[in-house]
Amino acid sequence: MPSFSQPFHNHPFTILFEYLCVTTNEAPIRQEFAGFPTAMTLADRVHSDDDMAPLKASYNYSNSIDKMIHFAGKGRDIEDFSAFLTEAKQANIKHLLLLTGDKLKGHQDGSQGRPRTRYLESVNAVMAAKEFGDFHVGVAFNPFKYVEAERDAQYLKLHKKMKAGADFIITQLGYDMQALKQAQVFLKDHHYQQQIFACVMPLSLGRANFMVKNKVAGIVITPHMLNVLAEEKQVGQVEHVYMRCAIQILMCKHLGFAGIHLSSCHQPQDQNRLENYIKQFQHLDLNHLESLWKELWQIQTGNEFIPQLNHYSYPATSTQIIKYHQLHLMHEAIFDSKIACQLGRFVFKSKFWNNSFADQALLKSEWISKHRIVGCESCGQCRLGDTLYICPETCPKGLANGPCGGTTLDRCEFGDRECIHSVKARLAKAVGETEILRENLIPTVPLEIRGSSSWKNWFLATEA
Ligand code: SF4
């Protein structure tokens, strides 16, 4: 599998073939697929929280195979990631896909005395991997967002991933070709050179129903799609599942994608079916492929892949805007002015704060003054100035740099709130501060400072 190791901008259309993280692999290793070169990808805890680690699974495959290892930040911190990078390097792994990851099945929200589950953000993981060196780093991107704020938030975060050093992009699994085309237009418009791969999967009725029933984060399956699949099943046209997948792969090739990430096609007989259809259709041009795609999905208007919208966009409320301006003024006066910094340094350098009672009183005062207003959880490294005064701790995953891919029409993957990053994106537009959400890479909070006063930490850090 030589292609993925070639200079990336040079490589031919490539199939990133997902293999299962198992101790013994029965499926044959594909060196090429329908004439396209392949590389192996090993996903991180997709089926359960206890799946075998992809790095460990990679040891079951020959060193001569080009492998891409996924690392999801769910339930992990930056120290886990550093250890992973060291091991990956020792194992001669070159290609990484760095994700924040969907909600951990055993997620703890911090109640009942159990520690809250933390998620290492993909942006921070990319920064750490690039600093470590020698890795070819990929990031995930979900272009299948259908309301303004959640879509803006996704693209703003993609800017940050690029700034952090991402080398390539793999999209979320999805079937809306217009959304995939929009992602390409975005890269072109912003002169990004990074290659983009589309994630595809043969979509059967069983899989579609499973994803809808289990609300698999970030994947859009519309009622129209379910109807088409159900009708086909009824009349025995299940081969259409593989025909469509082959057509989607070939459309991606014509559209200039660097390749595709092929998920859930592990059985040799399924691979053969897909391969045969790719060979059967590969002489067709893009127009023909698009007609076939529309025919098989029974597309009339082009909106069949779009979920039912109850809103497309609405502006930030005046309360949110006023709150932003008030907090911004306070922040500038207390934390950014020269006099305040000098005074703060003077106060917090005092030995008085070595007294644990004084230290705890300070922490409590900070929590009382900020918790009700912004949702502060005493992270010790206040990031409000970079997040438009919307506390990252109010995101169940604690993400500061932007959203995960799991929103549904602005709603959080956890289902109990609006995604804070949609709120931020909307507010940023209203107050003319979109640049902050696009440019400011927010470092991860070191474990050792969680639960300490961010005021004290801030002023002491200004000394440097
Ligand atoms: S608030 Fe947004 S980023 Fe955070 S978990 Fe929910 S959907 Fe994901």
Short mmCIF file of C-alpha atoms and ligand atoms in Angstrom, two decimals:
data_model
loop_
_atom_site.label_atom_id
_atom_site.label_comp_id
_atom_site.label_asym_id
_atom_site.label_seq_id
_atom_site.Cartn_x
_atom_site.Cartn_y
_atom_site.Cartn_z
CA MET A 1 0.00 0.00 0.00
CA PRO A 2 2.48 2.61 -1.07
CA SER A 3 0.22 5.49 -2.05
CA PHE A 4 -0.58 7.04 1.31
CA SER A 5 3.10 7.40 2.09
CA GLN A 6 3.78 9.34 -1.06
CA PRO A 7 3.96 13.10 -0.79
CA PHE A 8 0.36 13.76 -0.02
CA HIS A 9 -0.43 16.26 -2.72
CA ASN A 10 0.83 13.71 -5.24
CA HIS A 11 -1.02 10.63 -4.31
CA PRO A 12 -3.70 9.08 -6.46
CA PHE A 13 -7.34 8.68 -5.43
CA THR A 14 -7.06 6.40 -2.41
CA ILE A 15 -9.42 4.13 -0.51
CA LEU A 16 -8.85 4.40 3.23
CA PHE A 17 -10.15 1.01 4.19
CA GLU A 18 -11.51 0.62 7.69
CA TYR A 19 -10.54 -2.61 9.46
CA LEU A 20 -11.90 -3.88 12.72
CA CYS A 21 -9.86 -3.52 15.89
CA VAL A 22 -9.69 -7.20 16.70
CA THR A 23 -7.00 -9.59 17.86
CA THR A 24 -7.17 -11.81 14.82
CA ASN A 25 -8.26 -10.52 11.48
CA GLU A 26 -10.01 -13.00 9.20
CA ALA A 27 -10.68 -10.58 6.35
CA PRO A 28 -8.03 -10.42 3.64
CA ILE A 29 -5.91 -7.27 3.47
CA ARG A 30 -6.73 -5.28 0.36
CA GLN A 31 -3.63 -3.86 -1.35
CA GLU A 32 -5.80 -2.27 -3.97
CA PHE A 33 -9.53 -1.91 -4.45
CA ALA A 34 -11.16 -1.66 -7.87
CA GLY A 35 -7.81 -0.47 -9.19
CA PHE A 36 -7.39 2.20 -6.51
CA PRO A 37 -4.59 2.06 -3.95
CA THR A 38 -5.64 1.54 -0.36
CA ALA A 39 -4.44 2.27 3.16
CA MET A 40 -5.66 0.67 6.38
CA THR A 41 -7.53 2.71 8.97
CA LEU A 42 -8.28 1.55 12.49
CA ALA A 43 -11.04 3.40 14.33
CA ASP A 44 -11.10 4.25 18.02
CA ARG A 45 -13.94 2.92 20.23
CA VAL A 46 -16.70 3.12 17.67
CA HIS A 47 -18.70 0.12 18.85
CA SER A 48 -18.11 0.34 22.57
CA ASP A 49 -16.00 2.22 25.10
CA ASP A 50 -14.02 -0.98 25.63
CA ASP A 51 -13.05 -1.72 22.02
CA MET A 52 -9.47 -2.77 21.52
CA ALA A 53 -7.18 0.27 21.11
CA PRO A 54 -6.41 0.82 17.42
CA LEU A 55 -2.71 1.12 18.09
CA LYS A 56 -2.75 -2.26 19.81
CA ALA A 57 -4.81 -3.74 16.98
CA SER A 58 -2.29 -2.41 14.46
CA TYR A 59 0.33 -4.81 15.85
CA ASN A 60 -1.67 -7.67 14.33
CA TYR A 61 -1.00 -6.40 10.84
CA SER A 62 2.24 -6.47 8.91
CA ASN A 63 4.63 -3.52 9.21
CA SER A 64 4.60 -3.21 5.44
CA ILE A 65 0.96 -2.06 5.53
CA ASP A 66 0.39 1.68 5.54
CA LYS A 67 -1.86 2.39 8.52
CA MET A 68 -3.86 5.32 9.77
CA ILE A 69 -4.67 5.21 13.46
CA HIS A 70 -7.62 7.11 14.87
CA PHE A 71 -7.32 8.74 18.27
CA ALA A 72 -10.50 10.03 19.92
CA GLY A 73 -10.12 12.41 22.85
CA LYS A 74 -13.17 11.06 24.70
CA GLY A 75 -12.31 10.17 28.26
CA ARG A 76 -8.71 11.24 27.73
CA ASP A 77 -6.41 14.11 28.53
CA ILE A 78 -3.28 15.57 27.05
CA GLU A 79 -1.02 13.23 29.04
CA ASP A 80 -2.78 10.18 27.58
CA PHE A 81 -2.22 11.69 24.17
CA SER A 82 1.49 12.30 24.78
CA ALA A 83 1.89 8.65 25.79
CA PHE A 84 -0.03 7.60 22.66
CA LEU A 85 2.25 9.70 20.42
CA THR A 86 5.35 8.13 21.90
CA GLU A 87 3.99 4.62 21.38
CA ALA A 88 2.75 5.43 17.86
CA LYS A 89 6.15 6.70 16.91
CA GLN A 90 7.83 3.59 18.27
CA ALA A 91 5.38 1.52 16.21
CA ASN A 92 6.38 3.52 13.13
CA ILE A 93 2.87 4.86 12.62
CA LYS A 94 2.90 7.88 10.35
CA HIS A 95 -0.74 8.78 9.78
CA LEU A 96 -3.14 9.84 12.52
CA LEU A 97 -6.76 10.89 12.47
CA LEU A 98 -7.37 13.06 15.53
CA LEU A 99 -10.93 13.44 16.75
CA THR A 100 -12.63 14.71 19.85
CA GLY A 101 -14.99 11.78 19.59
CA ASP A 102 -18.69 11.33 20.19
CA LYS A 103 -20.25 11.06 23.63
CA LEU A 104 -18.57 8.33 25.64
CA LYS A 105 -21.17 5.66 26.33
CA GLY A 106 -20.12 5.68 29.97
CA HIS A 107 -20.02 9.49 30.15
CA GLN A 108 -20.11 10.93 33.69
CA ASP A 109 -21.48 14.43 34.12
CA GLY A 110 -19.76 15.05 37.44
CA SER A 111 -22.82 14.38 39.59
CA GLN A 112 -23.06 11.86 42.45
CA GLY A 113 -19.47 12.54 43.46
CA ARG A 114 -18.06 10.93 40.29
CA PRO A 115 -15.46 12.94 38.34
CA ARG A 116 -16.73 14.52 35.16
CA THR A 117 -15.63 12.81 31.93
CA ARG A 118 -13.18 15.00 30.05
CA TYR A 119 -12.62 15.18 26.29
CA LEU A 120 -9.31 16.17 24.73
CA GLU A 121 -10.19 18.52 21.90
CA SER A 122 -9.03 17.64 18.42
CA VAL A 123 -7.54 21.13 17.97
CA ASN A 124 -5.31 20.60 21.02
CA ALA A 125 -4.41 17.10 19.88
CA VAL A 126 -3.37 18.43 16.46
CA MET A 127 -1.20 21.10 18.11
CA ALA A 128 0.48 18.49 20.31
CA ALA A 129 1.03 16.04 17.44
CA LYS A 130 2.58 18.72 15.24
CA GLU A 131 4.83 19.83 18.07
CA PHE A 132 5.87 16.21 18.62
CA GLY A 133 6.75 16.01 14.92
CA ASP A 134 6.88 13.37 12.22
CA PHE A 135 3.16 12.69 12.01
CA HIS A 136 0.87 13.20 9.07
CA VAL A 137 -2.19 14.49 10.86
CA GLY A 138 -5.80 14.30 9.77
CA VAL A 139 -8.89 15.90 11.27
CA ALA A 140 -12.58 15.20 10.99
CA PHE A 141 -15.08 17.67 9.61
CA ASN A 142 -18.85 17.53 9.48
CA PRO A 143 -20.25 19.48 6.52
CA PHE A 144 -23.77 18.06 7.02
CA LYS A 145 -25.13 20.98 9.03
CA TYR A 146 -28.31 22.67 7.96
CA VAL A 147 -28.85 25.73 10.13
CA GLU A 148 -26.70 28.80 9.95
CA ALA A 149 -25.10 28.94 13.40
CA GLU A 150 -24.11 25.27 13.61
CA ARG A 151 -22.71 25.39 10.10
CA ASP A 152 -20.76 28.59 10.81
CA ALA A 153 -19.40 27.02 14.00
CA GLN A 154 -18.21 23.92 12.12
CA TYR A 155 -16.39 25.96 9.50
CA LEU A 156 -14.87 28.29 12.11
CA LYS A 157 -13.47 25.27 13.89
CA LEU A 158 -12.14 23.88 10.63
CA HIS A 159 -10.14 27.11 10.25
CA LYS A 160 -8.65 26.47 13.69
CA LYS A 161 -7.79 22.87 12.82
CA MET A 162 -5.95 24.12 9.75
CA LYS A 163 -4.17 26.76 11.78
CA ALA A 164 -3.18 24.10 14.32
CA GLY A 165 -1.47 22.20 11.51
CA ALA A 166 -3.89 19.63 10.06
CA ASP A 167 -2.51 17.94 6.94
CA PHE A 168 -5.72 16.39 5.65
CA ILE A 169 -9.44 16.21 6.36
CA ILE A 170 -11.90 13.34 6.52
CA THR A 171 -15.57 14.24 6.47
CA GLN A 172 -18.28 12.77 8.61
CA LEU A 173 -20.25 9.97 7.00
CA GLY A 174 -22.98 11.50 4.87
CA TYR A 175 -24.93 11.29 1.65
CA ASP A 176 -25.65 14.91 0.77
CA MET A 177 -23.35 15.57 -2.16
CA GLN A 178 -24.18 19.30 -2.11
CA ALA A 179 -22.75 19.56 1.41
CA LEU A 180 -19.61 17.70 0.31
CA LYS A 181 -19.24 20.07 -2.61
CA GLN A 182 -19.61 23.06 -0.27
CA ALA A 183 -16.72 21.76 1.84
CA GLN A 184 -14.55 21.70 -1.25
CA VAL A 185 -15.59 25.21 -2.22
CA PHE A 186 -14.64 26.37 1.28
CA LEU A 187 -11.13 24.89 0.96
CA LYS A 188 -10.68 26.46 -2.43
CA ASP A 189 -12.02 29.86 -1.41
CA HIS A 190 -9.64 29.99 1.56
CA HIS A 191 -6.69 28.64 -0.44
CA TYR A 192 -6.22 25.64 1.81
CA GLN A 193 -4.04 23.02 0.17
CA GLN A 194 -5.05 20.16 2.46
CA GLN A 195 -6.58 17.11 0.83
CA ILE A 196 -10.10 16.08 1.71
CA PHE A 197 -11.49 12.54 1.90
CA ALA A 198 -15.21 11.74 2.10
CA CYS A 199 -16.41 9.09 4.50
CA VAL A 200 -18.77 6.64 2.79
CA MET A 201 -20.51 3.45 3.85
CA PRO A 202 -22.89 1.08 2.06
CA LEU A 203 -26.15 2.21 3.67
CA SER A 204 -28.62 -0.61 4.20
CA LEU A 205 -32.04 -0.18 5.80
CA GLY A 206 -30.82 -2.00 8.91
CA ARG A 207 -27.89 0.38 9.35
CA ALA A 208 -29.99 3.46 8.64
CA ASN A 209 -32.60 2.37 11.18
CA PHE A 210 -29.89 1.64 13.72
CA MET A 211 -28.40 5.10 13.31
CA VAL A 212 -31.77 6.82 13.62
CA LYS A 213 -32.85 4.71 16.60
CA ASN A 214 -29.56 5.22 18.41
CA LYS A 215 -29.26 8.87 17.38
CA VAL A 216 -25.73 8.31 16.15
CA ALA A 217 -24.10 11.71 16.60
CA GLY A 218 -23.73 13.93 13.57
CA ILE A 219 -25.12 11.52 10.98
CA VAL A 220 -28.10 12.72 8.98
CA ILE A 221 -30.58 10.10 7.82
CA THR A 222 -33.83 11.67 6.59
CA PRO A 223 -37.29 10.08 6.44
CA HIS A 224 -37.02 10.17 2.64
CA MET A 225 -33.87 8.07 2.77
CA LEU A 226 -35.51 5.58 5.11
CA ASN A 227 -38.52 5.32 2.79
CA VAL A 228 -36.36 4.62 -0.24
CA LEU A 229 -34.40 1.94 1.61
CA ALA A 230 -37.58 0.35 2.98
CA GLU A 231 -39.22 0.26 -0.48
CA GLU A 232 -36.13 -1.30 -1.98
CA LYS A 233 -36.00 -3.94 0.69
CA GLN A 234 -39.62 -4.78 0.10
CA VAL A 235 -39.08 -5.41 -3.60
CA GLY A 236 -35.73 -7.15 -3.14
CA GLN A 237 -33.52 -4.37 -4.58
CA VAL A 238 -30.93 -4.58 -1.83
CA GLU A 239 -28.13 -4.50 -4.42
CA HIS A 240 -28.88 -0.79 -4.73
CA VAL A 241 -27.05 -0.33 -1.41
CA TYR A 242 -23.76 -1.27 -3.09
CA MET A 243 -24.56 0.42 -6.39
CA ARG A 244 -25.14 3.71 -4.57
CA CYS A 245 -21.95 3.36 -2.58
CA ALA A 246 -19.96 2.70 -5.76
CA ILE A 247 -21.56 5.71 -7.44
CA GLN A 248 -20.81 7.95 -4.46
CA ILE A 249 -17.17 6.87 -4.47
CA LEU A 250 -16.85 7.60 -8.18
CA MET A 251 -18.60 10.97 -7.83
CA CYS A 252 -16.11 11.89 -5.09
CA LYS A 253 -13.29 11.00 -7.43
CA HIS A 254 -14.70 13.19 -10.21
CA LEU A 255 -15.25 16.03 -7.75
CA GLY A 256 -11.57 16.07 -6.81
CA PHE A 257 -11.63 14.37 -3.42
CA ALA A 258 -8.30 12.81 -2.51
CA GLY A 259 -10.08 9.57 -1.77
CA ILE A 260 -12.68 8.10 0.49
CA HIS A 261 -12.76 6.58 3.94
CA LEU A 262 -14.73 3.36 3.52
CA SER A 263 -16.53 2.35 6.70
CA SER A 264 -18.34 -0.84 7.63
CA CYS A 265 -17.50 -2.89 4.57
CA HIS A 266 -15.61 -5.65 6.33
CA GLN A 267 -16.98 -8.84 4.81
CA PRO A 268 -15.15 -10.11 1.71
CA GLN A 269 -18.46 -10.77 -0.12
CA ASP A 270 -19.61 -7.16 0.52
CA GLN A 271 -16.26 -5.82 -0.62
CA ASN A 272 -16.54 -7.87 -3.81
CA ARG A 273 -20.03 -6.52 -4.53
CA LEU A 274 -18.89 -2.96 -4.05
CA GLU A 275 -15.77 -3.49 -6.11
CA ASN A 276 -17.75 -4.98 -8.98
CA TYR A 277 -20.09 -2.00 -9.08
CA ILE A 278 -17.19 0.46 -9.04
CA LYS A 279 -15.68 -1.37 -12.01
CA GLN A 280 -19.06 -1.45 -13.74
CA PHE A 281 -19.62 2.32 -13.37
CA GLN A 282 -16.14 3.73 -13.58
CA HIS A 283 -16.36 4.59 -17.27
CA LEU A 284 -19.26 6.99 -16.54
CA ASP A 285 -18.72 10.74 -16.35
CA LEU A 286 -19.92 12.90 -13.46
CA ASN A 287 -23.22 13.83 -15.13
CA HIS A 288 -24.14 10.22 -15.67
CA LEU A 289 -23.15 9.28 -12.15
CA GLU A 290 -25.20 12.15 -10.71
CA SER A 291 -28.26 11.10 -12.72
CA LEU A 292 -27.93 7.53 -11.50
CA TRP A 293 -27.46 8.76 -7.92
CA LYS A 294 -30.61 10.88 -8.16
CA GLU A 295 -32.54 8.03 -9.68
CA LEU A 296 -31.51 5.53 -7.02
CA TRP A 297 -32.26 7.98 -4.20
CA GLN A 298 -35.47 9.16 -5.92
CA ILE A 299 -34.35 12.76 -5.73
CA GLN A 300 -36.83 15.33 -7.05
CA THR A 301 -35.94 18.64 -5.44
CA GLY A 302 -32.48 18.15 -3.95
CA ASN A 303 -33.83 18.64 -0.42
CA GLU A 304 -34.29 14.95 0.26
CA PHE A 305 -31.05 14.75 2.27
CA ILE A 306 -31.93 17.74 4.41
CA PRO A 307 -33.68 17.16 7.74
CA GLN A 308 -36.92 18.96 8.45
CA LEU A 309 -35.96 22.44 9.66
CA ASN A 310 -37.88 24.32 12.32
CA HIS A 311 -35.59 27.30 11.81
CA TYR A 312 -32.71 28.21 9.54
CA SER A 313 -31.30 31.08 11.51
CA TYR A 314 -32.18 33.59 14.15
CA PRO A 315 -30.14 36.42 15.58
CA ALA A 316 -28.47 36.63 18.99
CA THR A 317 -30.88 38.09 21.55
CA SER A 318 -30.42 41.60 22.92
CA THR A 319 -29.85 40.07 26.38
CA GLN A 320 -26.95 38.01 25.02
CA ILE A 321 -25.47 41.02 23.27
CA ILE A 322 -25.76 43.29 26.32
CA LYS A 323 -24.26 40.60 28.55
CA TYR A 324 -21.37 40.19 26.13
CA HIS A 325 -20.61 43.92 26.11
CA GLN A 326 -20.81 44.20 29.90
CA LEU A 327 -18.51 41.22 30.46
CA HIS A 328 -16.12 42.43 27.79
CA LEU A 329 -15.84 45.85 29.44
CA MET A 330 -15.24 44.25 32.83
CA HIS A 331 -12.67 41.85 31.39
CA GLU A 332 -10.72 44.63 29.74
CA ALA A 333 -10.76 46.78 32.85
CA ILE A 334 -9.83 44.02 35.30
CA PHE A 335 -7.58 41.69 33.33
CA ASP A 336 -6.17 43.57 30.39
CA SER A 337 -5.23 47.01 31.69
CA LYS A 338 -1.63 47.61 32.71
CA ILE A 339 -2.53 49.02 36.10
CA ALA A 340 -4.83 46.09 36.92
CA CYS A 341 -2.14 43.61 35.92
CA GLN A 342 0.46 45.31 38.11
CA LEU A 343 -1.93 45.46 41.02
CA GLY A 344 -3.04 41.84 40.54
CA ARG A 345 0.56 40.64 40.40
CA PHE A 346 1.38 42.54 43.54
CA VAL A 347 -1.61 41.09 45.39
CA PHE A 348 -1.17 37.49 44.31
CA LYS A 349 2.57 37.34 44.86
CA SER A 350 1.89 37.73 48.54
CA LYS A 351 2.69 34.76 50.81
CA PHE A 352 -0.78 35.26 52.23
CA TRP A 353 -2.16 32.96 49.47
CA ASN A 354 0.06 30.10 50.65
CA ASN A 355 -2.43 29.79 53.47
CA SER A 356 -4.86 27.11 52.30
CA PHE A 357 -7.82 28.83 53.98
CA ALA A 358 -7.14 32.06 52.06
CA ASP A 359 -6.61 30.11 48.85
CA GLN A 360 -9.92 28.25 49.25
CA ALA A 361 -11.74 31.48 50.10
CA LEU A 362 -10.42 33.02 46.90
CA LEU A 363 -11.52 30.02 44.85
CA LYS A 364 -14.97 30.09 46.42
CA SER A 365 -15.33 33.85 45.76
CA GLU A 366 -14.39 33.31 42.13
CA TRP A 367 -16.87 30.49 41.76
CA ILE A 368 -19.69 32.43 43.42
CA SER A 369 -19.12 35.49 41.26
CA LYS A 370 -18.85 33.58 37.99
CA HIS A 371 -20.83 30.37 38.24
CA ARG A 372 -24.30 31.87 38.02
CA ILE A 373 -23.36 34.36 35.34
CA VAL A 374 -21.33 32.18 32.97
CA GLY A 375 -21.41 28.64 34.39
CA CYS A 376 -17.80 28.67 35.73
CA GLU A 377 -16.52 25.32 37.06
CA SER A 378 -13.18 26.55 38.46
CA CYS A 379 -11.08 25.20 35.62
CA GLY A 380 -8.13 27.35 36.76
CA GLN A 381 -7.44 28.73 33.28
CA CYS A 382 -10.22 31.14 32.41
CA ARG A 383 -10.81 31.15 28.66
CA LEU A 384 -13.82 33.48 28.61
CA GLY A 385 -11.95 36.23 26.72
CA ASP A 386 -11.49 33.81 23.82
CA THR A 387 -14.99 32.36 23.93
CA LEU A 388 -17.12 35.52 23.96
CA TYR A 389 -17.77 34.99 27.66
CA ILE A 390 -19.58 31.70 27.10
CA CYS A 391 -17.85 29.26 29.41
CA PRO A 392 -16.46 26.11 27.71
CA GLU A 393 -17.34 24.21 30.88
CA THR A 394 -21.02 24.56 29.93
CA CYS A 395 -20.37 22.27 26.95
CA PRO A 396 -20.79 18.70 28.27
CA LYS A 397 -17.51 17.79 26.59
CA GLY A 398 -15.83 20.96 27.87
CA LEU A 399 -14.82 22.02 24.35
CA ALA A 400 -13.38 25.52 24.05
CA ASN A 401 -12.18 25.72 20.45
CA GLY A 402 -15.42 24.90 18.70
CA PRO A 403 -18.12 22.29 18.36
CA CYS A 404 -17.88 18.56 18.04
CA GLY A 405 -19.63 17.11 15.02
CA GLY A 406 -22.63 15.94 17.01
CA THR A 407 -25.10 18.82 16.80
CA THR A 408 -28.54 18.39 15.28
CA LEU A 409 -30.02 21.66 14.06
CA ASP A 410 -28.15 23.59 16.79
CA ARG A 411 -29.09 21.12 19.54
CA CYS A 412 -26.28 19.56 21.55
CA GLU A 413 -25.41 15.90 21.05
CA PHE A 414 -26.39 15.38 24.70
CA GLY A 415 -29.92 16.56 23.88
CA ASP A 416 -30.39 18.80 26.91
CA ARG A 417 -29.32 22.22 25.59
CA GLU A 418 -28.47 24.27 22.55
CA CYS A 419 -24.85 23.72 21.46
CA ILE A 420 -22.86 26.50 23.10
CA HIS A 421 -20.80 26.89 19.93
CA SER A 422 -23.92 27.70 17.91
CA VAL A 423 -24.74 30.35 20.50
CA LYS A 424 -21.18 31.67 20.23
CA ALA A 425 -21.20 31.72 16.42
CA ARG A 426 -24.46 33.67 16.41
CA LEU A 427 -23.24 36.11 19.03
CA ALA A 428 -19.90 36.57 17.24
CA LYS A 429 -21.73 37.67 14.12
CA ALA A 430 -23.87 40.10 16.08
CA VAL A 431 -20.93 41.77 17.85
CA GLY A 432 -18.49 41.58 14.93
CA GLU A 433 -16.05 39.21 16.63
CA THR A 434 -16.08 36.18 14.35
CA GLU A 435 -12.31 36.48 13.96
CA ILE A 436 -11.81 35.43 17.60
CA LEU A 437 -13.62 32.14 17.00
CA ARG A 438 -11.64 31.52 13.86
CA GLU A 439 -8.14 32.50 14.95
CA ASN A 440 -7.61 32.05 18.69
CA LEU A 441 -6.28 28.57 19.41
CA ILE A 442 -7.19 27.93 23.02
CA PRO A 443 -4.74 25.67 24.86
CA THR A 444 -5.99 22.71 26.85
CA VAL A 445 -6.26 23.15 30.63
CA PRO A 446 -3.36 21.42 32.40
CA LEU A 447 -4.71 18.84 34.83
CA GLU A 448 -2.70 20.21 37.72
CA ILE A 449 -4.36 23.62 37.66
CA ARG A 450 -7.97 22.45 37.54
CA GLY A 451 -9.67 23.49 40.75
CA SER A 452 -7.40 26.47 41.36
CA SER A 453 -8.17 30.18 41.06
CA SER A 454 -7.88 31.41 37.48
CA TRP A 455 -7.62 34.99 38.77
CA LYS A 456 -4.46 34.19 40.66
CA ASN A 457 -3.09 32.10 37.78
CA TRP A 458 -3.85 34.88 35.30
CA PHE A 459 -2.10 37.65 37.16
CA LEU A 460 0.94 35.56 38.07
CA ALA A 461 1.26 34.50 34.42
CA THR A 462 1.27 38.14 33.26
CA GLU A 463 4.65 38.51 34.94
CA ALA A 464 6.40 36.57 32.20
S1 SF4 B 1 -22.34 21.71 23.44
FE1 SF4 B 1 -21.87 21.41 21.24
S2 SF4 B 1 -19.70 20.85 21.23
FE2 SF4 B 1 -20.42 20.54 23.32
S3 SF4 B 1 -21.03 18.37 23.37
FE3 SF4 B 1 -22.85 19.58 22.88
S4 SF4 B 1 -22.90 19.51 20.62
FE4 SF4 B 1 -20.83 18.92 21.20
#
